[in-house]
Coordinates of C-alpha atoms and ligand atoms in Angstrom, one line a residue:
X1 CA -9.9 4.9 34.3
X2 CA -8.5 4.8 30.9
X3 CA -5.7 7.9 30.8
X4 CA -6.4 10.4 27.1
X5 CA -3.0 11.2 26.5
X6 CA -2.9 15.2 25.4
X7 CA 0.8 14.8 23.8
X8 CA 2.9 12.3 22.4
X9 CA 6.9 12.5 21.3
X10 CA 7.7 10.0 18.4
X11 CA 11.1 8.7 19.1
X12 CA 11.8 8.1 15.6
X13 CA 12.6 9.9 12.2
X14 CA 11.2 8.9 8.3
X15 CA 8.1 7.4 7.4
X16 CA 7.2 5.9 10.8
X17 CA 7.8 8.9 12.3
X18 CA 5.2 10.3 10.2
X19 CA 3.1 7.6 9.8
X20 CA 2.6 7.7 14.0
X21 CA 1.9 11.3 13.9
X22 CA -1.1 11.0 11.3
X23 CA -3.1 8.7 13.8
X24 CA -2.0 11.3 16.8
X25 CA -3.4 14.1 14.5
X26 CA -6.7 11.9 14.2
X27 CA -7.2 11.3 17.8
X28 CA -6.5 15.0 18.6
X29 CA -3.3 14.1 20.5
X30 CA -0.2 17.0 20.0
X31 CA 3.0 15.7 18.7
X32 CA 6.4 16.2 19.6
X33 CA 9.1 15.4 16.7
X34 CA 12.9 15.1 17.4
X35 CA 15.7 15.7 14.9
X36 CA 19.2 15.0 13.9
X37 CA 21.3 17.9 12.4
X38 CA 20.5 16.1 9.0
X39 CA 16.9 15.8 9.7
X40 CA 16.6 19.8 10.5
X41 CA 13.8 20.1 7.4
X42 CA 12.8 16.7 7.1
X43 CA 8.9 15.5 7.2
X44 CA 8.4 14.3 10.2
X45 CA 9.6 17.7 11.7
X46 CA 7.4 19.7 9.7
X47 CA 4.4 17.7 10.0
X48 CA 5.1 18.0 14.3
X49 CA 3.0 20.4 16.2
X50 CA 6.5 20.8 17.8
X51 CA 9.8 19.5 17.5
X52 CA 13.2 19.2 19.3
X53 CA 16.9 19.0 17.9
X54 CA 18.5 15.9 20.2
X55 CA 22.3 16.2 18.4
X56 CA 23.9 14.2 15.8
X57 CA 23.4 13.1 12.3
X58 CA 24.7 9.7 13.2
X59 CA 21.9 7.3 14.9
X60 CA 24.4 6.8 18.1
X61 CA 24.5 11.3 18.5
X62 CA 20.3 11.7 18.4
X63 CA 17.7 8.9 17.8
X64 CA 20.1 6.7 20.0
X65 CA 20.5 8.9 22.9
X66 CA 17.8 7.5 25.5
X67 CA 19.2 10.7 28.1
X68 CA 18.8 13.3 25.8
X69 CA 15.5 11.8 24.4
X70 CA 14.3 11.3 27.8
X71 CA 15.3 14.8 29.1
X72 CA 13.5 16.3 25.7
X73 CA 10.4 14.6 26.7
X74 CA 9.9 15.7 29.9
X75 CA 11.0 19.5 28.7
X76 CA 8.4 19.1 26.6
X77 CA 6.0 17.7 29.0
X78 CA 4.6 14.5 26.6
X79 CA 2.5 12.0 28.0
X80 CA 3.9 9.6 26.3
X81 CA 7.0 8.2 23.6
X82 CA 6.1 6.6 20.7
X83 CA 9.2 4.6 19.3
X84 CA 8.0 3.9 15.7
X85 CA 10.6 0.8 14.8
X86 CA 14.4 0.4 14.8
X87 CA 16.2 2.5 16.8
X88 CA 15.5 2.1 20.7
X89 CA 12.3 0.7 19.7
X90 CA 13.3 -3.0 21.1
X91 CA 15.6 -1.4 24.0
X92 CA 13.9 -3.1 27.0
X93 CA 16.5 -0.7 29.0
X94 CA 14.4 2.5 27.3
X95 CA 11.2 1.3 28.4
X96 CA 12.4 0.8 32.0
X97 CA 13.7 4.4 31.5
X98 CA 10.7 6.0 30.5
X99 CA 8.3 4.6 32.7
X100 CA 10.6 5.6 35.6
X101 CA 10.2 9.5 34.6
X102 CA 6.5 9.0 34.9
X103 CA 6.0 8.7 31.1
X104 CA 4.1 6.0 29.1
X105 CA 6.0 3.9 26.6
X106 CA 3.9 3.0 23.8
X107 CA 4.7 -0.3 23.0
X108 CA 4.8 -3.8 25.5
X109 CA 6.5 -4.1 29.2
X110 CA 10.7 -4.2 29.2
X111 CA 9.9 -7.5 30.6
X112 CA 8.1 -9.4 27.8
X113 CA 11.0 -7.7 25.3
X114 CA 13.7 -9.3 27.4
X115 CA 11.9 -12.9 27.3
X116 CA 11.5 -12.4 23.6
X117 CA 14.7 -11.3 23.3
X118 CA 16.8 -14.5 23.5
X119 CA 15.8 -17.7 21.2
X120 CA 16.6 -19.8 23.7
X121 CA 14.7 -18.4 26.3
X122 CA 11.8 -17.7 23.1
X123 CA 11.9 -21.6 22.8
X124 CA 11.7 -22.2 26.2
X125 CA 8.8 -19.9 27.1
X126 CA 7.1 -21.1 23.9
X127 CA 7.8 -25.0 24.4
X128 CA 5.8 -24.5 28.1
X129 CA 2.9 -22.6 26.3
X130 CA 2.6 -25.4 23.5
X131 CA 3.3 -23.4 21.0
X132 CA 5.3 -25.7 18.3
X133 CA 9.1 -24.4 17.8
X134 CA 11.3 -25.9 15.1
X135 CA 13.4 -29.4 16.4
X136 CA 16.1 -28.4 18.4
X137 CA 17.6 -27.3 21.9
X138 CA 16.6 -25.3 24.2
X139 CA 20.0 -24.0 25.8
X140 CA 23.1 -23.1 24.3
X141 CA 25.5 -25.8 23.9
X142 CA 28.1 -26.6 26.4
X143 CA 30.9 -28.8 24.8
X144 CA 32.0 -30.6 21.5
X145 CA 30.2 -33.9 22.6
X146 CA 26.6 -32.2 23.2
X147 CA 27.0 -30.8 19.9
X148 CA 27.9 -34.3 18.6
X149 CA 24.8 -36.0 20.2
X150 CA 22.1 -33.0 19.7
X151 CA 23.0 -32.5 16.1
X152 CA 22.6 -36.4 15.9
X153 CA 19.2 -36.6 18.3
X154 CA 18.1 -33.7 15.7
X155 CA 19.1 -34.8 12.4
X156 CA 21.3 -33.8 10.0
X157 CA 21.0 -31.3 7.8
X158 CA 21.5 -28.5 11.2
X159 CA 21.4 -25.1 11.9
X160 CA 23.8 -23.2 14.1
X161 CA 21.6 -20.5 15.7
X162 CA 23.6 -17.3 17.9
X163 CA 21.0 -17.0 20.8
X164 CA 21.5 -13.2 20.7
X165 CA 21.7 -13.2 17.3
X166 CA 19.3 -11.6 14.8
X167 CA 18.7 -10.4 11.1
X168 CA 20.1 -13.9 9.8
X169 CA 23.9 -12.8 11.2
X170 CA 26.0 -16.1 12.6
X171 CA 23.4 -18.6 11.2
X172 CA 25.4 -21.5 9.9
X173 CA 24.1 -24.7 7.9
X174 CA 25.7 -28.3 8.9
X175 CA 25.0 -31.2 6.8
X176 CA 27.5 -33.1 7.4
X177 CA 29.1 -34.3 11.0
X178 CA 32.4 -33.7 10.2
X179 CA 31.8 -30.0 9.9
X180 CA 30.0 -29.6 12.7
X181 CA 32.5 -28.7 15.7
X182 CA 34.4 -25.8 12.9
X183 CA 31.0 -24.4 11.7
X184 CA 30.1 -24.2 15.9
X185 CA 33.2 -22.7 16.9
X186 CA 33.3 -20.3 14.0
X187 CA 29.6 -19.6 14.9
X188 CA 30.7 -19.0 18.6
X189 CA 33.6 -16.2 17.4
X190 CA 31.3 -14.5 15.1
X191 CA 28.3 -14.2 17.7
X192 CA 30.7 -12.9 20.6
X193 CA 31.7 -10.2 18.1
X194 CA 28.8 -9.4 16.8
X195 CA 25.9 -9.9 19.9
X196 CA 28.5 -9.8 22.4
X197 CA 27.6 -13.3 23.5
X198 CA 28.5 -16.7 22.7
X199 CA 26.0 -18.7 22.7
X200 CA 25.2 -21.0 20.0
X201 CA 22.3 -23.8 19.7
X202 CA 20.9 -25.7 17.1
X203 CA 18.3 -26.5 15.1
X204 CA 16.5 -28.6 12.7
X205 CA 17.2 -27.4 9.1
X206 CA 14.1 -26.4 7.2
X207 CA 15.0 -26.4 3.5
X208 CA 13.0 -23.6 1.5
X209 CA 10.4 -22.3 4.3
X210 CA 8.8 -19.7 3.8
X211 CA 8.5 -16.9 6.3
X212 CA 4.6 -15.8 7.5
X213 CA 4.2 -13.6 10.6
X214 CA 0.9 -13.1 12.4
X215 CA 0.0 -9.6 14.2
X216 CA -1.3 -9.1 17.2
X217 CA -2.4 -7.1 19.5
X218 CA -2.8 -6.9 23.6
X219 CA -4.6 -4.6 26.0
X220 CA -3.4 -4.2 29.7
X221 CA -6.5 -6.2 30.7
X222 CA -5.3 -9.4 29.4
X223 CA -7.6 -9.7 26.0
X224 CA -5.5 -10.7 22.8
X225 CA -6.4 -11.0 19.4
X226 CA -4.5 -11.7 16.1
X227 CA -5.3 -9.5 12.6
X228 CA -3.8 -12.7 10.6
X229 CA -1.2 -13.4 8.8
X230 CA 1.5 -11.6 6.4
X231 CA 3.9 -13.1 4.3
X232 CA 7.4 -12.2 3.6
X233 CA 9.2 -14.4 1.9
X234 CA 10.1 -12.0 -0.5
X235 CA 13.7 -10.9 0.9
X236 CA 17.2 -10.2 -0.2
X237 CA 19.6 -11.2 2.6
X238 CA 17.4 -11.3 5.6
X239 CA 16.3 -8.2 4.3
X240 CA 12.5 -8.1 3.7
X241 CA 11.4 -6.5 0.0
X242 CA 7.9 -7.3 -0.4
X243 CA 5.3 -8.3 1.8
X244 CA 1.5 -9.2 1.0
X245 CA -1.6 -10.4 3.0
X246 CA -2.7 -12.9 3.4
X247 CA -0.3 -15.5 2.2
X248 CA -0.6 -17.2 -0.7
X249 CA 0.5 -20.6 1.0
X250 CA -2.5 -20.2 3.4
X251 CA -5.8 -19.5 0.7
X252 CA -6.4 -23.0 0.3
X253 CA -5.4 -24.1 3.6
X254 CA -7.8 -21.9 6.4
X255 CA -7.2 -24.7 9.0
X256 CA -3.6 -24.1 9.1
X257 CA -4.0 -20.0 9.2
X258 CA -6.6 -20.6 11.8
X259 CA -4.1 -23.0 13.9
X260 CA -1.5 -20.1 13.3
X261 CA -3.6 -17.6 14.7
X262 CA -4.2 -19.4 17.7
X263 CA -0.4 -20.0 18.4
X264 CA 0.2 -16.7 17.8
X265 CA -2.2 -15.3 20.3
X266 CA -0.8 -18.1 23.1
X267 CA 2.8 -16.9 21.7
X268 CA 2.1 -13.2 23.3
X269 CA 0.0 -14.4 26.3
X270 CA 2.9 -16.8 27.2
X271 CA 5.3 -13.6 27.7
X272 CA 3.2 -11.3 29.4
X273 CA 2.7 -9.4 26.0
X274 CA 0.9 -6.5 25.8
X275 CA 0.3 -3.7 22.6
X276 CA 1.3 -4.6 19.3
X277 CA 3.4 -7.0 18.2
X278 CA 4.4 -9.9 15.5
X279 CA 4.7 -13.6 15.6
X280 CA 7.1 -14.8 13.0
X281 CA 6.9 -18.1 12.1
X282 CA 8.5 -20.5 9.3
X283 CA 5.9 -22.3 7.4
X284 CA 7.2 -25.9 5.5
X285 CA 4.9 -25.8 2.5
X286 CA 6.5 -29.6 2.3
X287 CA 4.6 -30.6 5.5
X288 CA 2.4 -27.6 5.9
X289 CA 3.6 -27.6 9.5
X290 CA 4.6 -24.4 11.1
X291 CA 7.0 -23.4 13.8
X292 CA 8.1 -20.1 15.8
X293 CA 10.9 -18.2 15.0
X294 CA 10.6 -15.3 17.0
X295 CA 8.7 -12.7 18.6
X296 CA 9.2 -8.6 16.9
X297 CA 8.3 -6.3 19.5
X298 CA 7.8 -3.4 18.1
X299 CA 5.2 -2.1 14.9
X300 CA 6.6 -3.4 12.2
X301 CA 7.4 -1.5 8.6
X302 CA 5.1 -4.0 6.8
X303 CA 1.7 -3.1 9.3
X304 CA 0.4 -1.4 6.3
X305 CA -0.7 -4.5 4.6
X306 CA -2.2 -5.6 7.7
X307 CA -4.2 -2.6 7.8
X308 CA -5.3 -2.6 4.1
X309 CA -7.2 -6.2 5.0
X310 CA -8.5 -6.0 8.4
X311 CA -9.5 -2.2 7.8
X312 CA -7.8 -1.2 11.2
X313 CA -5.5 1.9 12.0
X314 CA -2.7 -0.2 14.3
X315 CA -1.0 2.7 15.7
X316 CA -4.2 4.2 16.5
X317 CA -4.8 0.7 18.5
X318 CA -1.1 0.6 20.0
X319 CA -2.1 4.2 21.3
X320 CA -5.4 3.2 22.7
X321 CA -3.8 0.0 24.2
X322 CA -1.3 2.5 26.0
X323 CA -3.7 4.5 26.9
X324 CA -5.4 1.4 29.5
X325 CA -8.6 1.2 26.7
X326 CA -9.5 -2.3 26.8
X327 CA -9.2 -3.7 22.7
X328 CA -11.9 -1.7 20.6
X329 CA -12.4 -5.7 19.1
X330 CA -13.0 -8.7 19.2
X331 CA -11.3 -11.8 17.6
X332 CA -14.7 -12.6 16.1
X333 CA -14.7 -9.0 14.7
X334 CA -11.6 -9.3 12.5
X335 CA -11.7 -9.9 8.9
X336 CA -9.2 -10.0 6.1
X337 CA -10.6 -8.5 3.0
X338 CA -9.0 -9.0 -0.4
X339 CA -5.4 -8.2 -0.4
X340 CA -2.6 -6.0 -0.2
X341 CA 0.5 -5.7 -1.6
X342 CA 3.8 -3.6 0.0
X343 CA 7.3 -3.1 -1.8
X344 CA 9.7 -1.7 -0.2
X345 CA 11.5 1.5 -1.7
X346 CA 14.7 2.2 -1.4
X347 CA 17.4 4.1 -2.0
X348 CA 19.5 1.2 -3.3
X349 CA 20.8 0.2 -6.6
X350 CA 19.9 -2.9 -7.9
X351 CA 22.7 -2.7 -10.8
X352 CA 25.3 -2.5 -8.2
X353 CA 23.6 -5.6 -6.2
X354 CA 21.7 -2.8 -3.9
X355 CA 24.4 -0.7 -3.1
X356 CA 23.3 1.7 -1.1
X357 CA 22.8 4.8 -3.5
X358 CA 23.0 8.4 -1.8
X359 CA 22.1 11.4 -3.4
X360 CA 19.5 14.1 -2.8
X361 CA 16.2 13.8 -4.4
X362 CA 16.0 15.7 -7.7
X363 CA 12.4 15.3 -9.3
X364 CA 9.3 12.9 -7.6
X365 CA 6.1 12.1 -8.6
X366 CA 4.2 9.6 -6.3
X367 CA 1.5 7.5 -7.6
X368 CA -1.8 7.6 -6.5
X369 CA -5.2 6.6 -7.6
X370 CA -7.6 4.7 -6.3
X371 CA -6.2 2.1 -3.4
X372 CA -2.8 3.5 -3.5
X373 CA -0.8 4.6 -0.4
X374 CA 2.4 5.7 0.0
X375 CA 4.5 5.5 3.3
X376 CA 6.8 8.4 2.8
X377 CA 9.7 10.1 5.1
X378 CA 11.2 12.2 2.3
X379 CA 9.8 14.5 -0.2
X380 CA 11.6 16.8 -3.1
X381 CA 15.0 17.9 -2.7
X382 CA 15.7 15.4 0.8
X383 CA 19.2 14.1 0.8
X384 CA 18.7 10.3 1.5
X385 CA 21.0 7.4 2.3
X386 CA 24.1 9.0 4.3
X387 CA 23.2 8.4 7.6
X388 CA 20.4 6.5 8.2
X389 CA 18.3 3.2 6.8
X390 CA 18.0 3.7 2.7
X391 CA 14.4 3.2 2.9
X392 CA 12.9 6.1 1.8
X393 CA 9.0 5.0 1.4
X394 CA 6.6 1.9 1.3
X395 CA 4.0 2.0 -1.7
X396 CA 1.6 -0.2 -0.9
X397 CA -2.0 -1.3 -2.4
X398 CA -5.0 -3.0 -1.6
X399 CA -7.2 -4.6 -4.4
X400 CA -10.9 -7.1 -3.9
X401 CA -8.0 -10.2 -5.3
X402 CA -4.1 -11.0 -5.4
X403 CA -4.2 -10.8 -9.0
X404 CA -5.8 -6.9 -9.1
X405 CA -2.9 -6.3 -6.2
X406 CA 0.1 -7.4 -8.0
X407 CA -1.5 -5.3 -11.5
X408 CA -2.6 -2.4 -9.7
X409 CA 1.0 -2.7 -8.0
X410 CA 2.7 -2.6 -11.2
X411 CA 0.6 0.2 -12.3
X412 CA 1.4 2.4 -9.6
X413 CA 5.6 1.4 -9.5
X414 CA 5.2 2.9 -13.4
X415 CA 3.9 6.1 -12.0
X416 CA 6.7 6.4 -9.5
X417 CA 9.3 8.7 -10.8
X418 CA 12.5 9.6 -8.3
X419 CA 14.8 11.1 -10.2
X420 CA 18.5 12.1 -8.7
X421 CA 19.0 8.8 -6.5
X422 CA 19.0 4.8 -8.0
X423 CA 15.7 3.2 -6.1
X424 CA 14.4 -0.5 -6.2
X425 CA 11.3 1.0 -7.7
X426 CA 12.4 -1.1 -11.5
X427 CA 13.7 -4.5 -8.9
X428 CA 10.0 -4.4 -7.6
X429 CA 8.4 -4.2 -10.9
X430 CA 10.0 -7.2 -12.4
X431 CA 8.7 -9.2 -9.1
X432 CA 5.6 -8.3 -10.1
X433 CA 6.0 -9.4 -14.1
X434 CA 7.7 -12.8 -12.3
X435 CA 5.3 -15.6 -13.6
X436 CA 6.6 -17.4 -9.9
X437 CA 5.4 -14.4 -8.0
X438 CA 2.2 -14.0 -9.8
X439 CA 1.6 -18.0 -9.1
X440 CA 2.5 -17.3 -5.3
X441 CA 4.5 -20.6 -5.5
X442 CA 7.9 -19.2 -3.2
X443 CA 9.6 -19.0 -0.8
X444 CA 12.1 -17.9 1.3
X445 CA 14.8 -18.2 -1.2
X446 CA 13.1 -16.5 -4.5
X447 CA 15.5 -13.7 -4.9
X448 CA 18.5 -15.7 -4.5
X449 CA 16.8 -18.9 -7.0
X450 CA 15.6 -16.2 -9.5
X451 CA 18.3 -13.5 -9.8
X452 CA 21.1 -15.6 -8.7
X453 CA 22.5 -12.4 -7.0
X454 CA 22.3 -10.5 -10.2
X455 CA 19.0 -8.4 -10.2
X456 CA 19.3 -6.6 -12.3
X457 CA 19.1 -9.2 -14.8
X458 CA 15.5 -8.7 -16.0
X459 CA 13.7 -12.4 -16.5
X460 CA 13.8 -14.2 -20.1
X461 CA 11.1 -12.3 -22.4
X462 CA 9.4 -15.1 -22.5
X463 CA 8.8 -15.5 -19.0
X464 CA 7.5 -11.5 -18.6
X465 CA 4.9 -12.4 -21.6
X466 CA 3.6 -15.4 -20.2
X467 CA 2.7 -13.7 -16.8
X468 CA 1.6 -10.9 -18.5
X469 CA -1.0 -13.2 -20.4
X470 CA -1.5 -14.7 -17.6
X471 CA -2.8 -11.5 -15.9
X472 CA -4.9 -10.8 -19.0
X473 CA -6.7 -14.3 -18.8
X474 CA -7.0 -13.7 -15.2
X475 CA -8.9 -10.4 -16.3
X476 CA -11.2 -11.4 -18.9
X477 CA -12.4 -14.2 -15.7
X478 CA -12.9 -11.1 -14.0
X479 CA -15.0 -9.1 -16.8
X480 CA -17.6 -11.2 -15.6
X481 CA -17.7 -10.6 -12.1
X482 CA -18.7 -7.2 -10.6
X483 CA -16.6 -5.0 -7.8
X484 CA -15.5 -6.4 -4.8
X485 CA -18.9 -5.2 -3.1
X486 CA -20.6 -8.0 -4.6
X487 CA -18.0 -10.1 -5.5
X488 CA -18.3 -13.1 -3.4
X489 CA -14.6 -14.3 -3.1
X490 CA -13.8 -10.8 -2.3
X491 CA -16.2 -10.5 0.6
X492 CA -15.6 -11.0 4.3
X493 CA -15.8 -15.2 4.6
X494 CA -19.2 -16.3 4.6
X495 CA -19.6 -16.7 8.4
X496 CA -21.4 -13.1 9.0
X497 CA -18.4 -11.8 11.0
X498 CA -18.3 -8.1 11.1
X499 CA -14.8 -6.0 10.2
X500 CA -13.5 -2.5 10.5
X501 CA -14.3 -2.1 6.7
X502 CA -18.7 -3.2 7.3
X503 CA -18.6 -1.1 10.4
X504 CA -16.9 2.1 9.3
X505 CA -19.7 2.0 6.7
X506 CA -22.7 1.5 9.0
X507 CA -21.3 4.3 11.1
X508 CA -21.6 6.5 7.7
X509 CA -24.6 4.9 6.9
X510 CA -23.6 3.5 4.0
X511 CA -25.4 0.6 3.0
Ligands
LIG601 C1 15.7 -21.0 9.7 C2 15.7 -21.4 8.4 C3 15.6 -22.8 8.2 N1 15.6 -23.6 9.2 N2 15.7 -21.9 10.7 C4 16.8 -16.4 8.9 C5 16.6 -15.2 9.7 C6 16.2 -15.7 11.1 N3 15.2 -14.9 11.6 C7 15.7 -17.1 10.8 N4 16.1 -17.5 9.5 C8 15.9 -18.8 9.1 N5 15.8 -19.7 10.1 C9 15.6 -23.1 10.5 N6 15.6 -24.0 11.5 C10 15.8 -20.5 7.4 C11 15.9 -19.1 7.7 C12 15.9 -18.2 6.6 C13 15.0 -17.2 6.5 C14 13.9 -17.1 7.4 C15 12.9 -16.1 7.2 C16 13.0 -15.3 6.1 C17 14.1 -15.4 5.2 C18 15.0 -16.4 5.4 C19 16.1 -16.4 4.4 C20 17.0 -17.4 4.6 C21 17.0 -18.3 5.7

C-alpha cells in the first residue's frame, strides 16, 4: 500500500527549496521550511506552510546540521525530508539517519550513494553491469611501477583521477612518462587534503569530450526508465553555466542517444538505484563512443530542461517514487519535445573573472512571456552571495527548435534587469550571440577556447553579426512552417509514442 505523505520538510534553502515546495503544494502535501539566521525572510520560508530556524548563517551552523535537522523534523512531525541538492543531499550518513527516526528520505537508499560514491568502486560496479567506462583501472594504484605499467597498458596521454575526488579537484593530465610519478604523488597530497583519502587511479585521456548526462528515474518495485539526455558542456571550471536538451551532438545520431539511454538505465539498476538520479557520461564526438563518468545522486539544478521536453514534473515523480507508487510511466511513454535551454544566474562578475559579487538586490524585473520560467530563491531587496552558493535563479526556456530556444533565450536575458549586484545575465547573452554555440559544434572546453579566461571580452563584431544572420536565415526557413503543433520536426518522433505533453492534453480534452 503506497503511503500519501501529509507533510514534507525540504532540507534545503534557494530555488530548490522552492522549487520542491511548488510540486508539494500541487499534490496537497504541507511543507515544512528551515532557515539560517540569514535566510529569516527569504522565499522558501515564506512560501512554507511552516517553517523552523535550525541556527547559523554559515552552511556548517543550519542546512549542515543533520541533529538539529533531524530533531526539527520529528518536532514537526513530517512524513518525510526532501533534500533538494547540495548540502546533505549526497550524505549517505543522512539517509541512514533519517530512516532510522521513522522518516522517509526522498531521494535513493544510503547504500546505492555509497557505491556511487567512489570512481573506483563506480568502475567496478559499472564494468560487471557492461556498461562501458573510459580505459583505465579499476583500483587505486599501489606503487611507482604499477603506475609505470598501467599508464603504459593505457596509453599516453593519462589522467590522474582522486577516487574520492569530485568537481574536477586533483585531476591531473600526463602526457609524457617522465612526469608521471611527480604528477601522481602531487595528485596523492592534494586528494588526502582535500577528500581525506589518497587514492589515485588513472585513466585514458579524452581530448575535448563533451559532457551529456541522462536522467533517470526508479520506483521501489524495480521499474527504471530514462527521460534522455542533457548536455552540459557549457562550463567554467567544472562549473556548469548552461545546459540544453537534448544535445546537439546526438540529433543526427538517435542510435547512440538510444545506446546511452540504455546504459544509463543498467547504470542505476547495477547499484540498487532507486528515485531520481543522473548518469553523467563523456561523449568523444571524435569516435562517437561514450563512457561513464559518474553517477549524481541527487535532483540535479539543470532538471528543468529535462522537464521542459519530456513534459514531466520530476520532483513530483521523486515524491511519488518515495511514496512506494510504482512509476506513473513507461519508457515507451517518454518523449523529448523540441528543446530547452537553462543559464545559470549568478551572482558573479564576469569582469572580475566571476568573482563572486555580494550585494543586496536593489531593482528586478524577471522576464516572462510565453515559454519562460524562472527558478528563483531571491526576490527584491535579498542580500545574496555572503554565505551561501552565488546562484541566485535559473531562467530557463522551452521553444518547438534549438534555434527558437537560443533567440527566445536571448530575448528573455534582455528583459532580465538586477540591479544592485554584478550577475552572469550579459556572460549568458553573448553564449547565445556565439556563432559556435548557435552551430552546437562544442565541447567541454568552449569557455576556456573562446574567452581565453577573459569573459568579458565580448566576441569580434563580426562574429555576433554573422550568428545574428544566421538566426534571421534560420527564421525566414521558419516563416514557412507553422507552430510546433503541426510542425513535423517539432513533434513527438514519428513512432506514435505518447508523452506527458499529448496526455496532459487529452486529459483537458484538448485536441
Ligand atoms: C575526464 C576528461 C577527459 N578524459 N576524464 C572533469 C570533472 C570530472 N567529473 C570529470 N572531468 C573530466 N574527466 C577523462 N578520462 C575531461 C574532464 C573534463 C570535464 C568533464 C565534464 C565536463 C567538463 C569538463 C571540463 C574539463 C575536463
Amino acid at each position: 500500500m503506497p503511503l500519501k505523505f501529509k507533510k514534507v520538510m525540504i532540507a534545503n534553502r534557494g530555488e530548490i527549496a522552492v522549487r520542491v515546495i511548488r510540486s508539494c503544494r500541487e499534490m496537497g502535501i504541507r511543507t515544512v521550511a528551515v532557515y539560517s539566521d540569514a535566510d529569516e525572510t527569504a522565499p522558501h520560508v515564506m512560501m512554507a506552510d511552516e517553517a523552523y530556524h535550525i541556527g547559523g548563517s554559515q552552511a556548517k551552523d543550519s542546512y549542515l546540521r543533520m541533529d538539529v535537522i533531524i530533531e526539527t523534523a520529528l518536532k514537526a512531525s513530517v512524513d518525510a525530508i526532501h533534500p533538494g541538492y547540495g548540502f546533505l543531499s549526497e550524505n549517505a550518513d543522512f539517509v541512514d539517519a533519517v530512516t532510522a527516526a521513522g522518516m522517509v528520505f526522498i531521494g535513493p537508499p544510503g547504500s546505492a550513494m555509497r557505491s556511487m560514491g567512489s570512481k573506483t568502486q563506480a568502475r567496478r560496479v559499472m564494468i560487471d553491469a557492461d556498461v562501458p567506462v573510459v580505459p583505465g583501472d579499476k583500483t587505486g594504484l599501489e606503487s611507482d611501477e604499477e603506475a609505470y605499467a598501467s599508464a603504459r597498458n593505457i596509453g599516453y596521454p593519462v589522467l590522474i583521477k582522486a577516487a574520492m575526488g569530485g568537481g574536477g579537484k586533483g585531476m591531473r593530465v600526463v602526457r609524457a612518462e617522465e612526469d608521471l610519478i611527480d604528477s601522481m604523488n602531487a595528485a596523492k597530497r592534494e586528494a588526502l587534503s582535500g577528500f581525506g583519502d589518497d587514492e589515485v587511479y588513472l585513466e585514458k585521456f579524452i581530448e575535448g569530450p563533451r559532457h551529456i548526462e541522462i536522467q533517470v528515474l526508479a520506483d521501489t518495485q524495480g521499474n527504471c526508465i530514462h527521460l534522455y539526455e542533457r548536455e552540459c558542456s557549457i562550463q567554467r571550471r567544472h562549473q556548469k553555466v548552461i545546459e540544453e536538451a537534448p544535445s546537439p551532438a546526438l540529433e543526427t545520431l538517435p542510435e547512440v542517444r538510444e545506446a546511452m539511454g540504455k546504459a544509463a538505465v543498467q547504470a542505476a539498476k547495477a547499484c540498487g538505484y532507486v528515485n531520481a538520479g543522473t548518469v553523467e557520461f563523456l561523449y568523444d564526438p571524435e569516435t562517437s563512443e561514450f563512457y561513464f563518468l559518474e553517477m549524481n545522486t541527487r535532483l540535479q539544478v539543470e532538471h528543468p530542461v529535462t522537464e521542459f521536453v519530456t513534459g514531466l514534473d520530476l520532483v513530483r515523480e521523486m515524491l511519488l517514487i518515495a511514496q512506494g507508487h510504482p512509476l506513473t510511466i513507461e519508457q515507451s511513454d517518454v518523449c523529448h519535445t523540441g528543446h530547452s535551454i537553462e543559464c545559470r544566474i549568478s551572482a558573479e562578475d564576469p569582469s572580475t573573472g566571476f568573482l563572486p559579487d555580494a550585494g543586496t538586490i536593489s531593482g528586478l524585473n524577471r522576464p516572462d512571456g510565453p515559454w519562460v520560467r524562472v527558478d528563483s530563491g531571491v526576490t527584491n531587496g535579498s542580500e545574496v552571495g555572503v554565505y551561501y552558493d552565488p546562484l541566485v535563479a535559473k531562467l530557463v526556456v522551452w521553444g518547438p527548435t534549438r534555434e527558437s530556444a537560443i533567440r527566445r533565450m536571448h530575448r528573455a536575458l534582455s528583459e532580465y534587469r538586477v540591479s544592485g549586484i554584478k550577475t552572469t545575465i550579459p556572460f549568458a547573452k553573448l553564449v547565445m550571440e556565439h556563432p559556435r554555440f548557435i552551430s552546437g559544434d562544442f565541447d567541454t572546453r568552449f569557455i576556456e577556447q573562446e574567452y581565453q579566461g577573459k569573459p568579458e571580452i565580448t566576441p569580434p563584431e563580426e562574429a555576433i553579426q554573422a550568428a545574428m544572420i544566421a538566426l534571421a536565415l534560420y527564421e525566414r526557413d521558419q516563416a514557412h512552417k507553422s507552430n510546433f503543433a503541426s510542425n513535423s520536426d517539432s513533434e513527438p518522433s514519428s513512432n506514435g509514442k505518447s508523452n506527458a505533453w499529448k496526455m496532459a492534453g487529452k486529459q483537458a480534452g484538448m485536441r
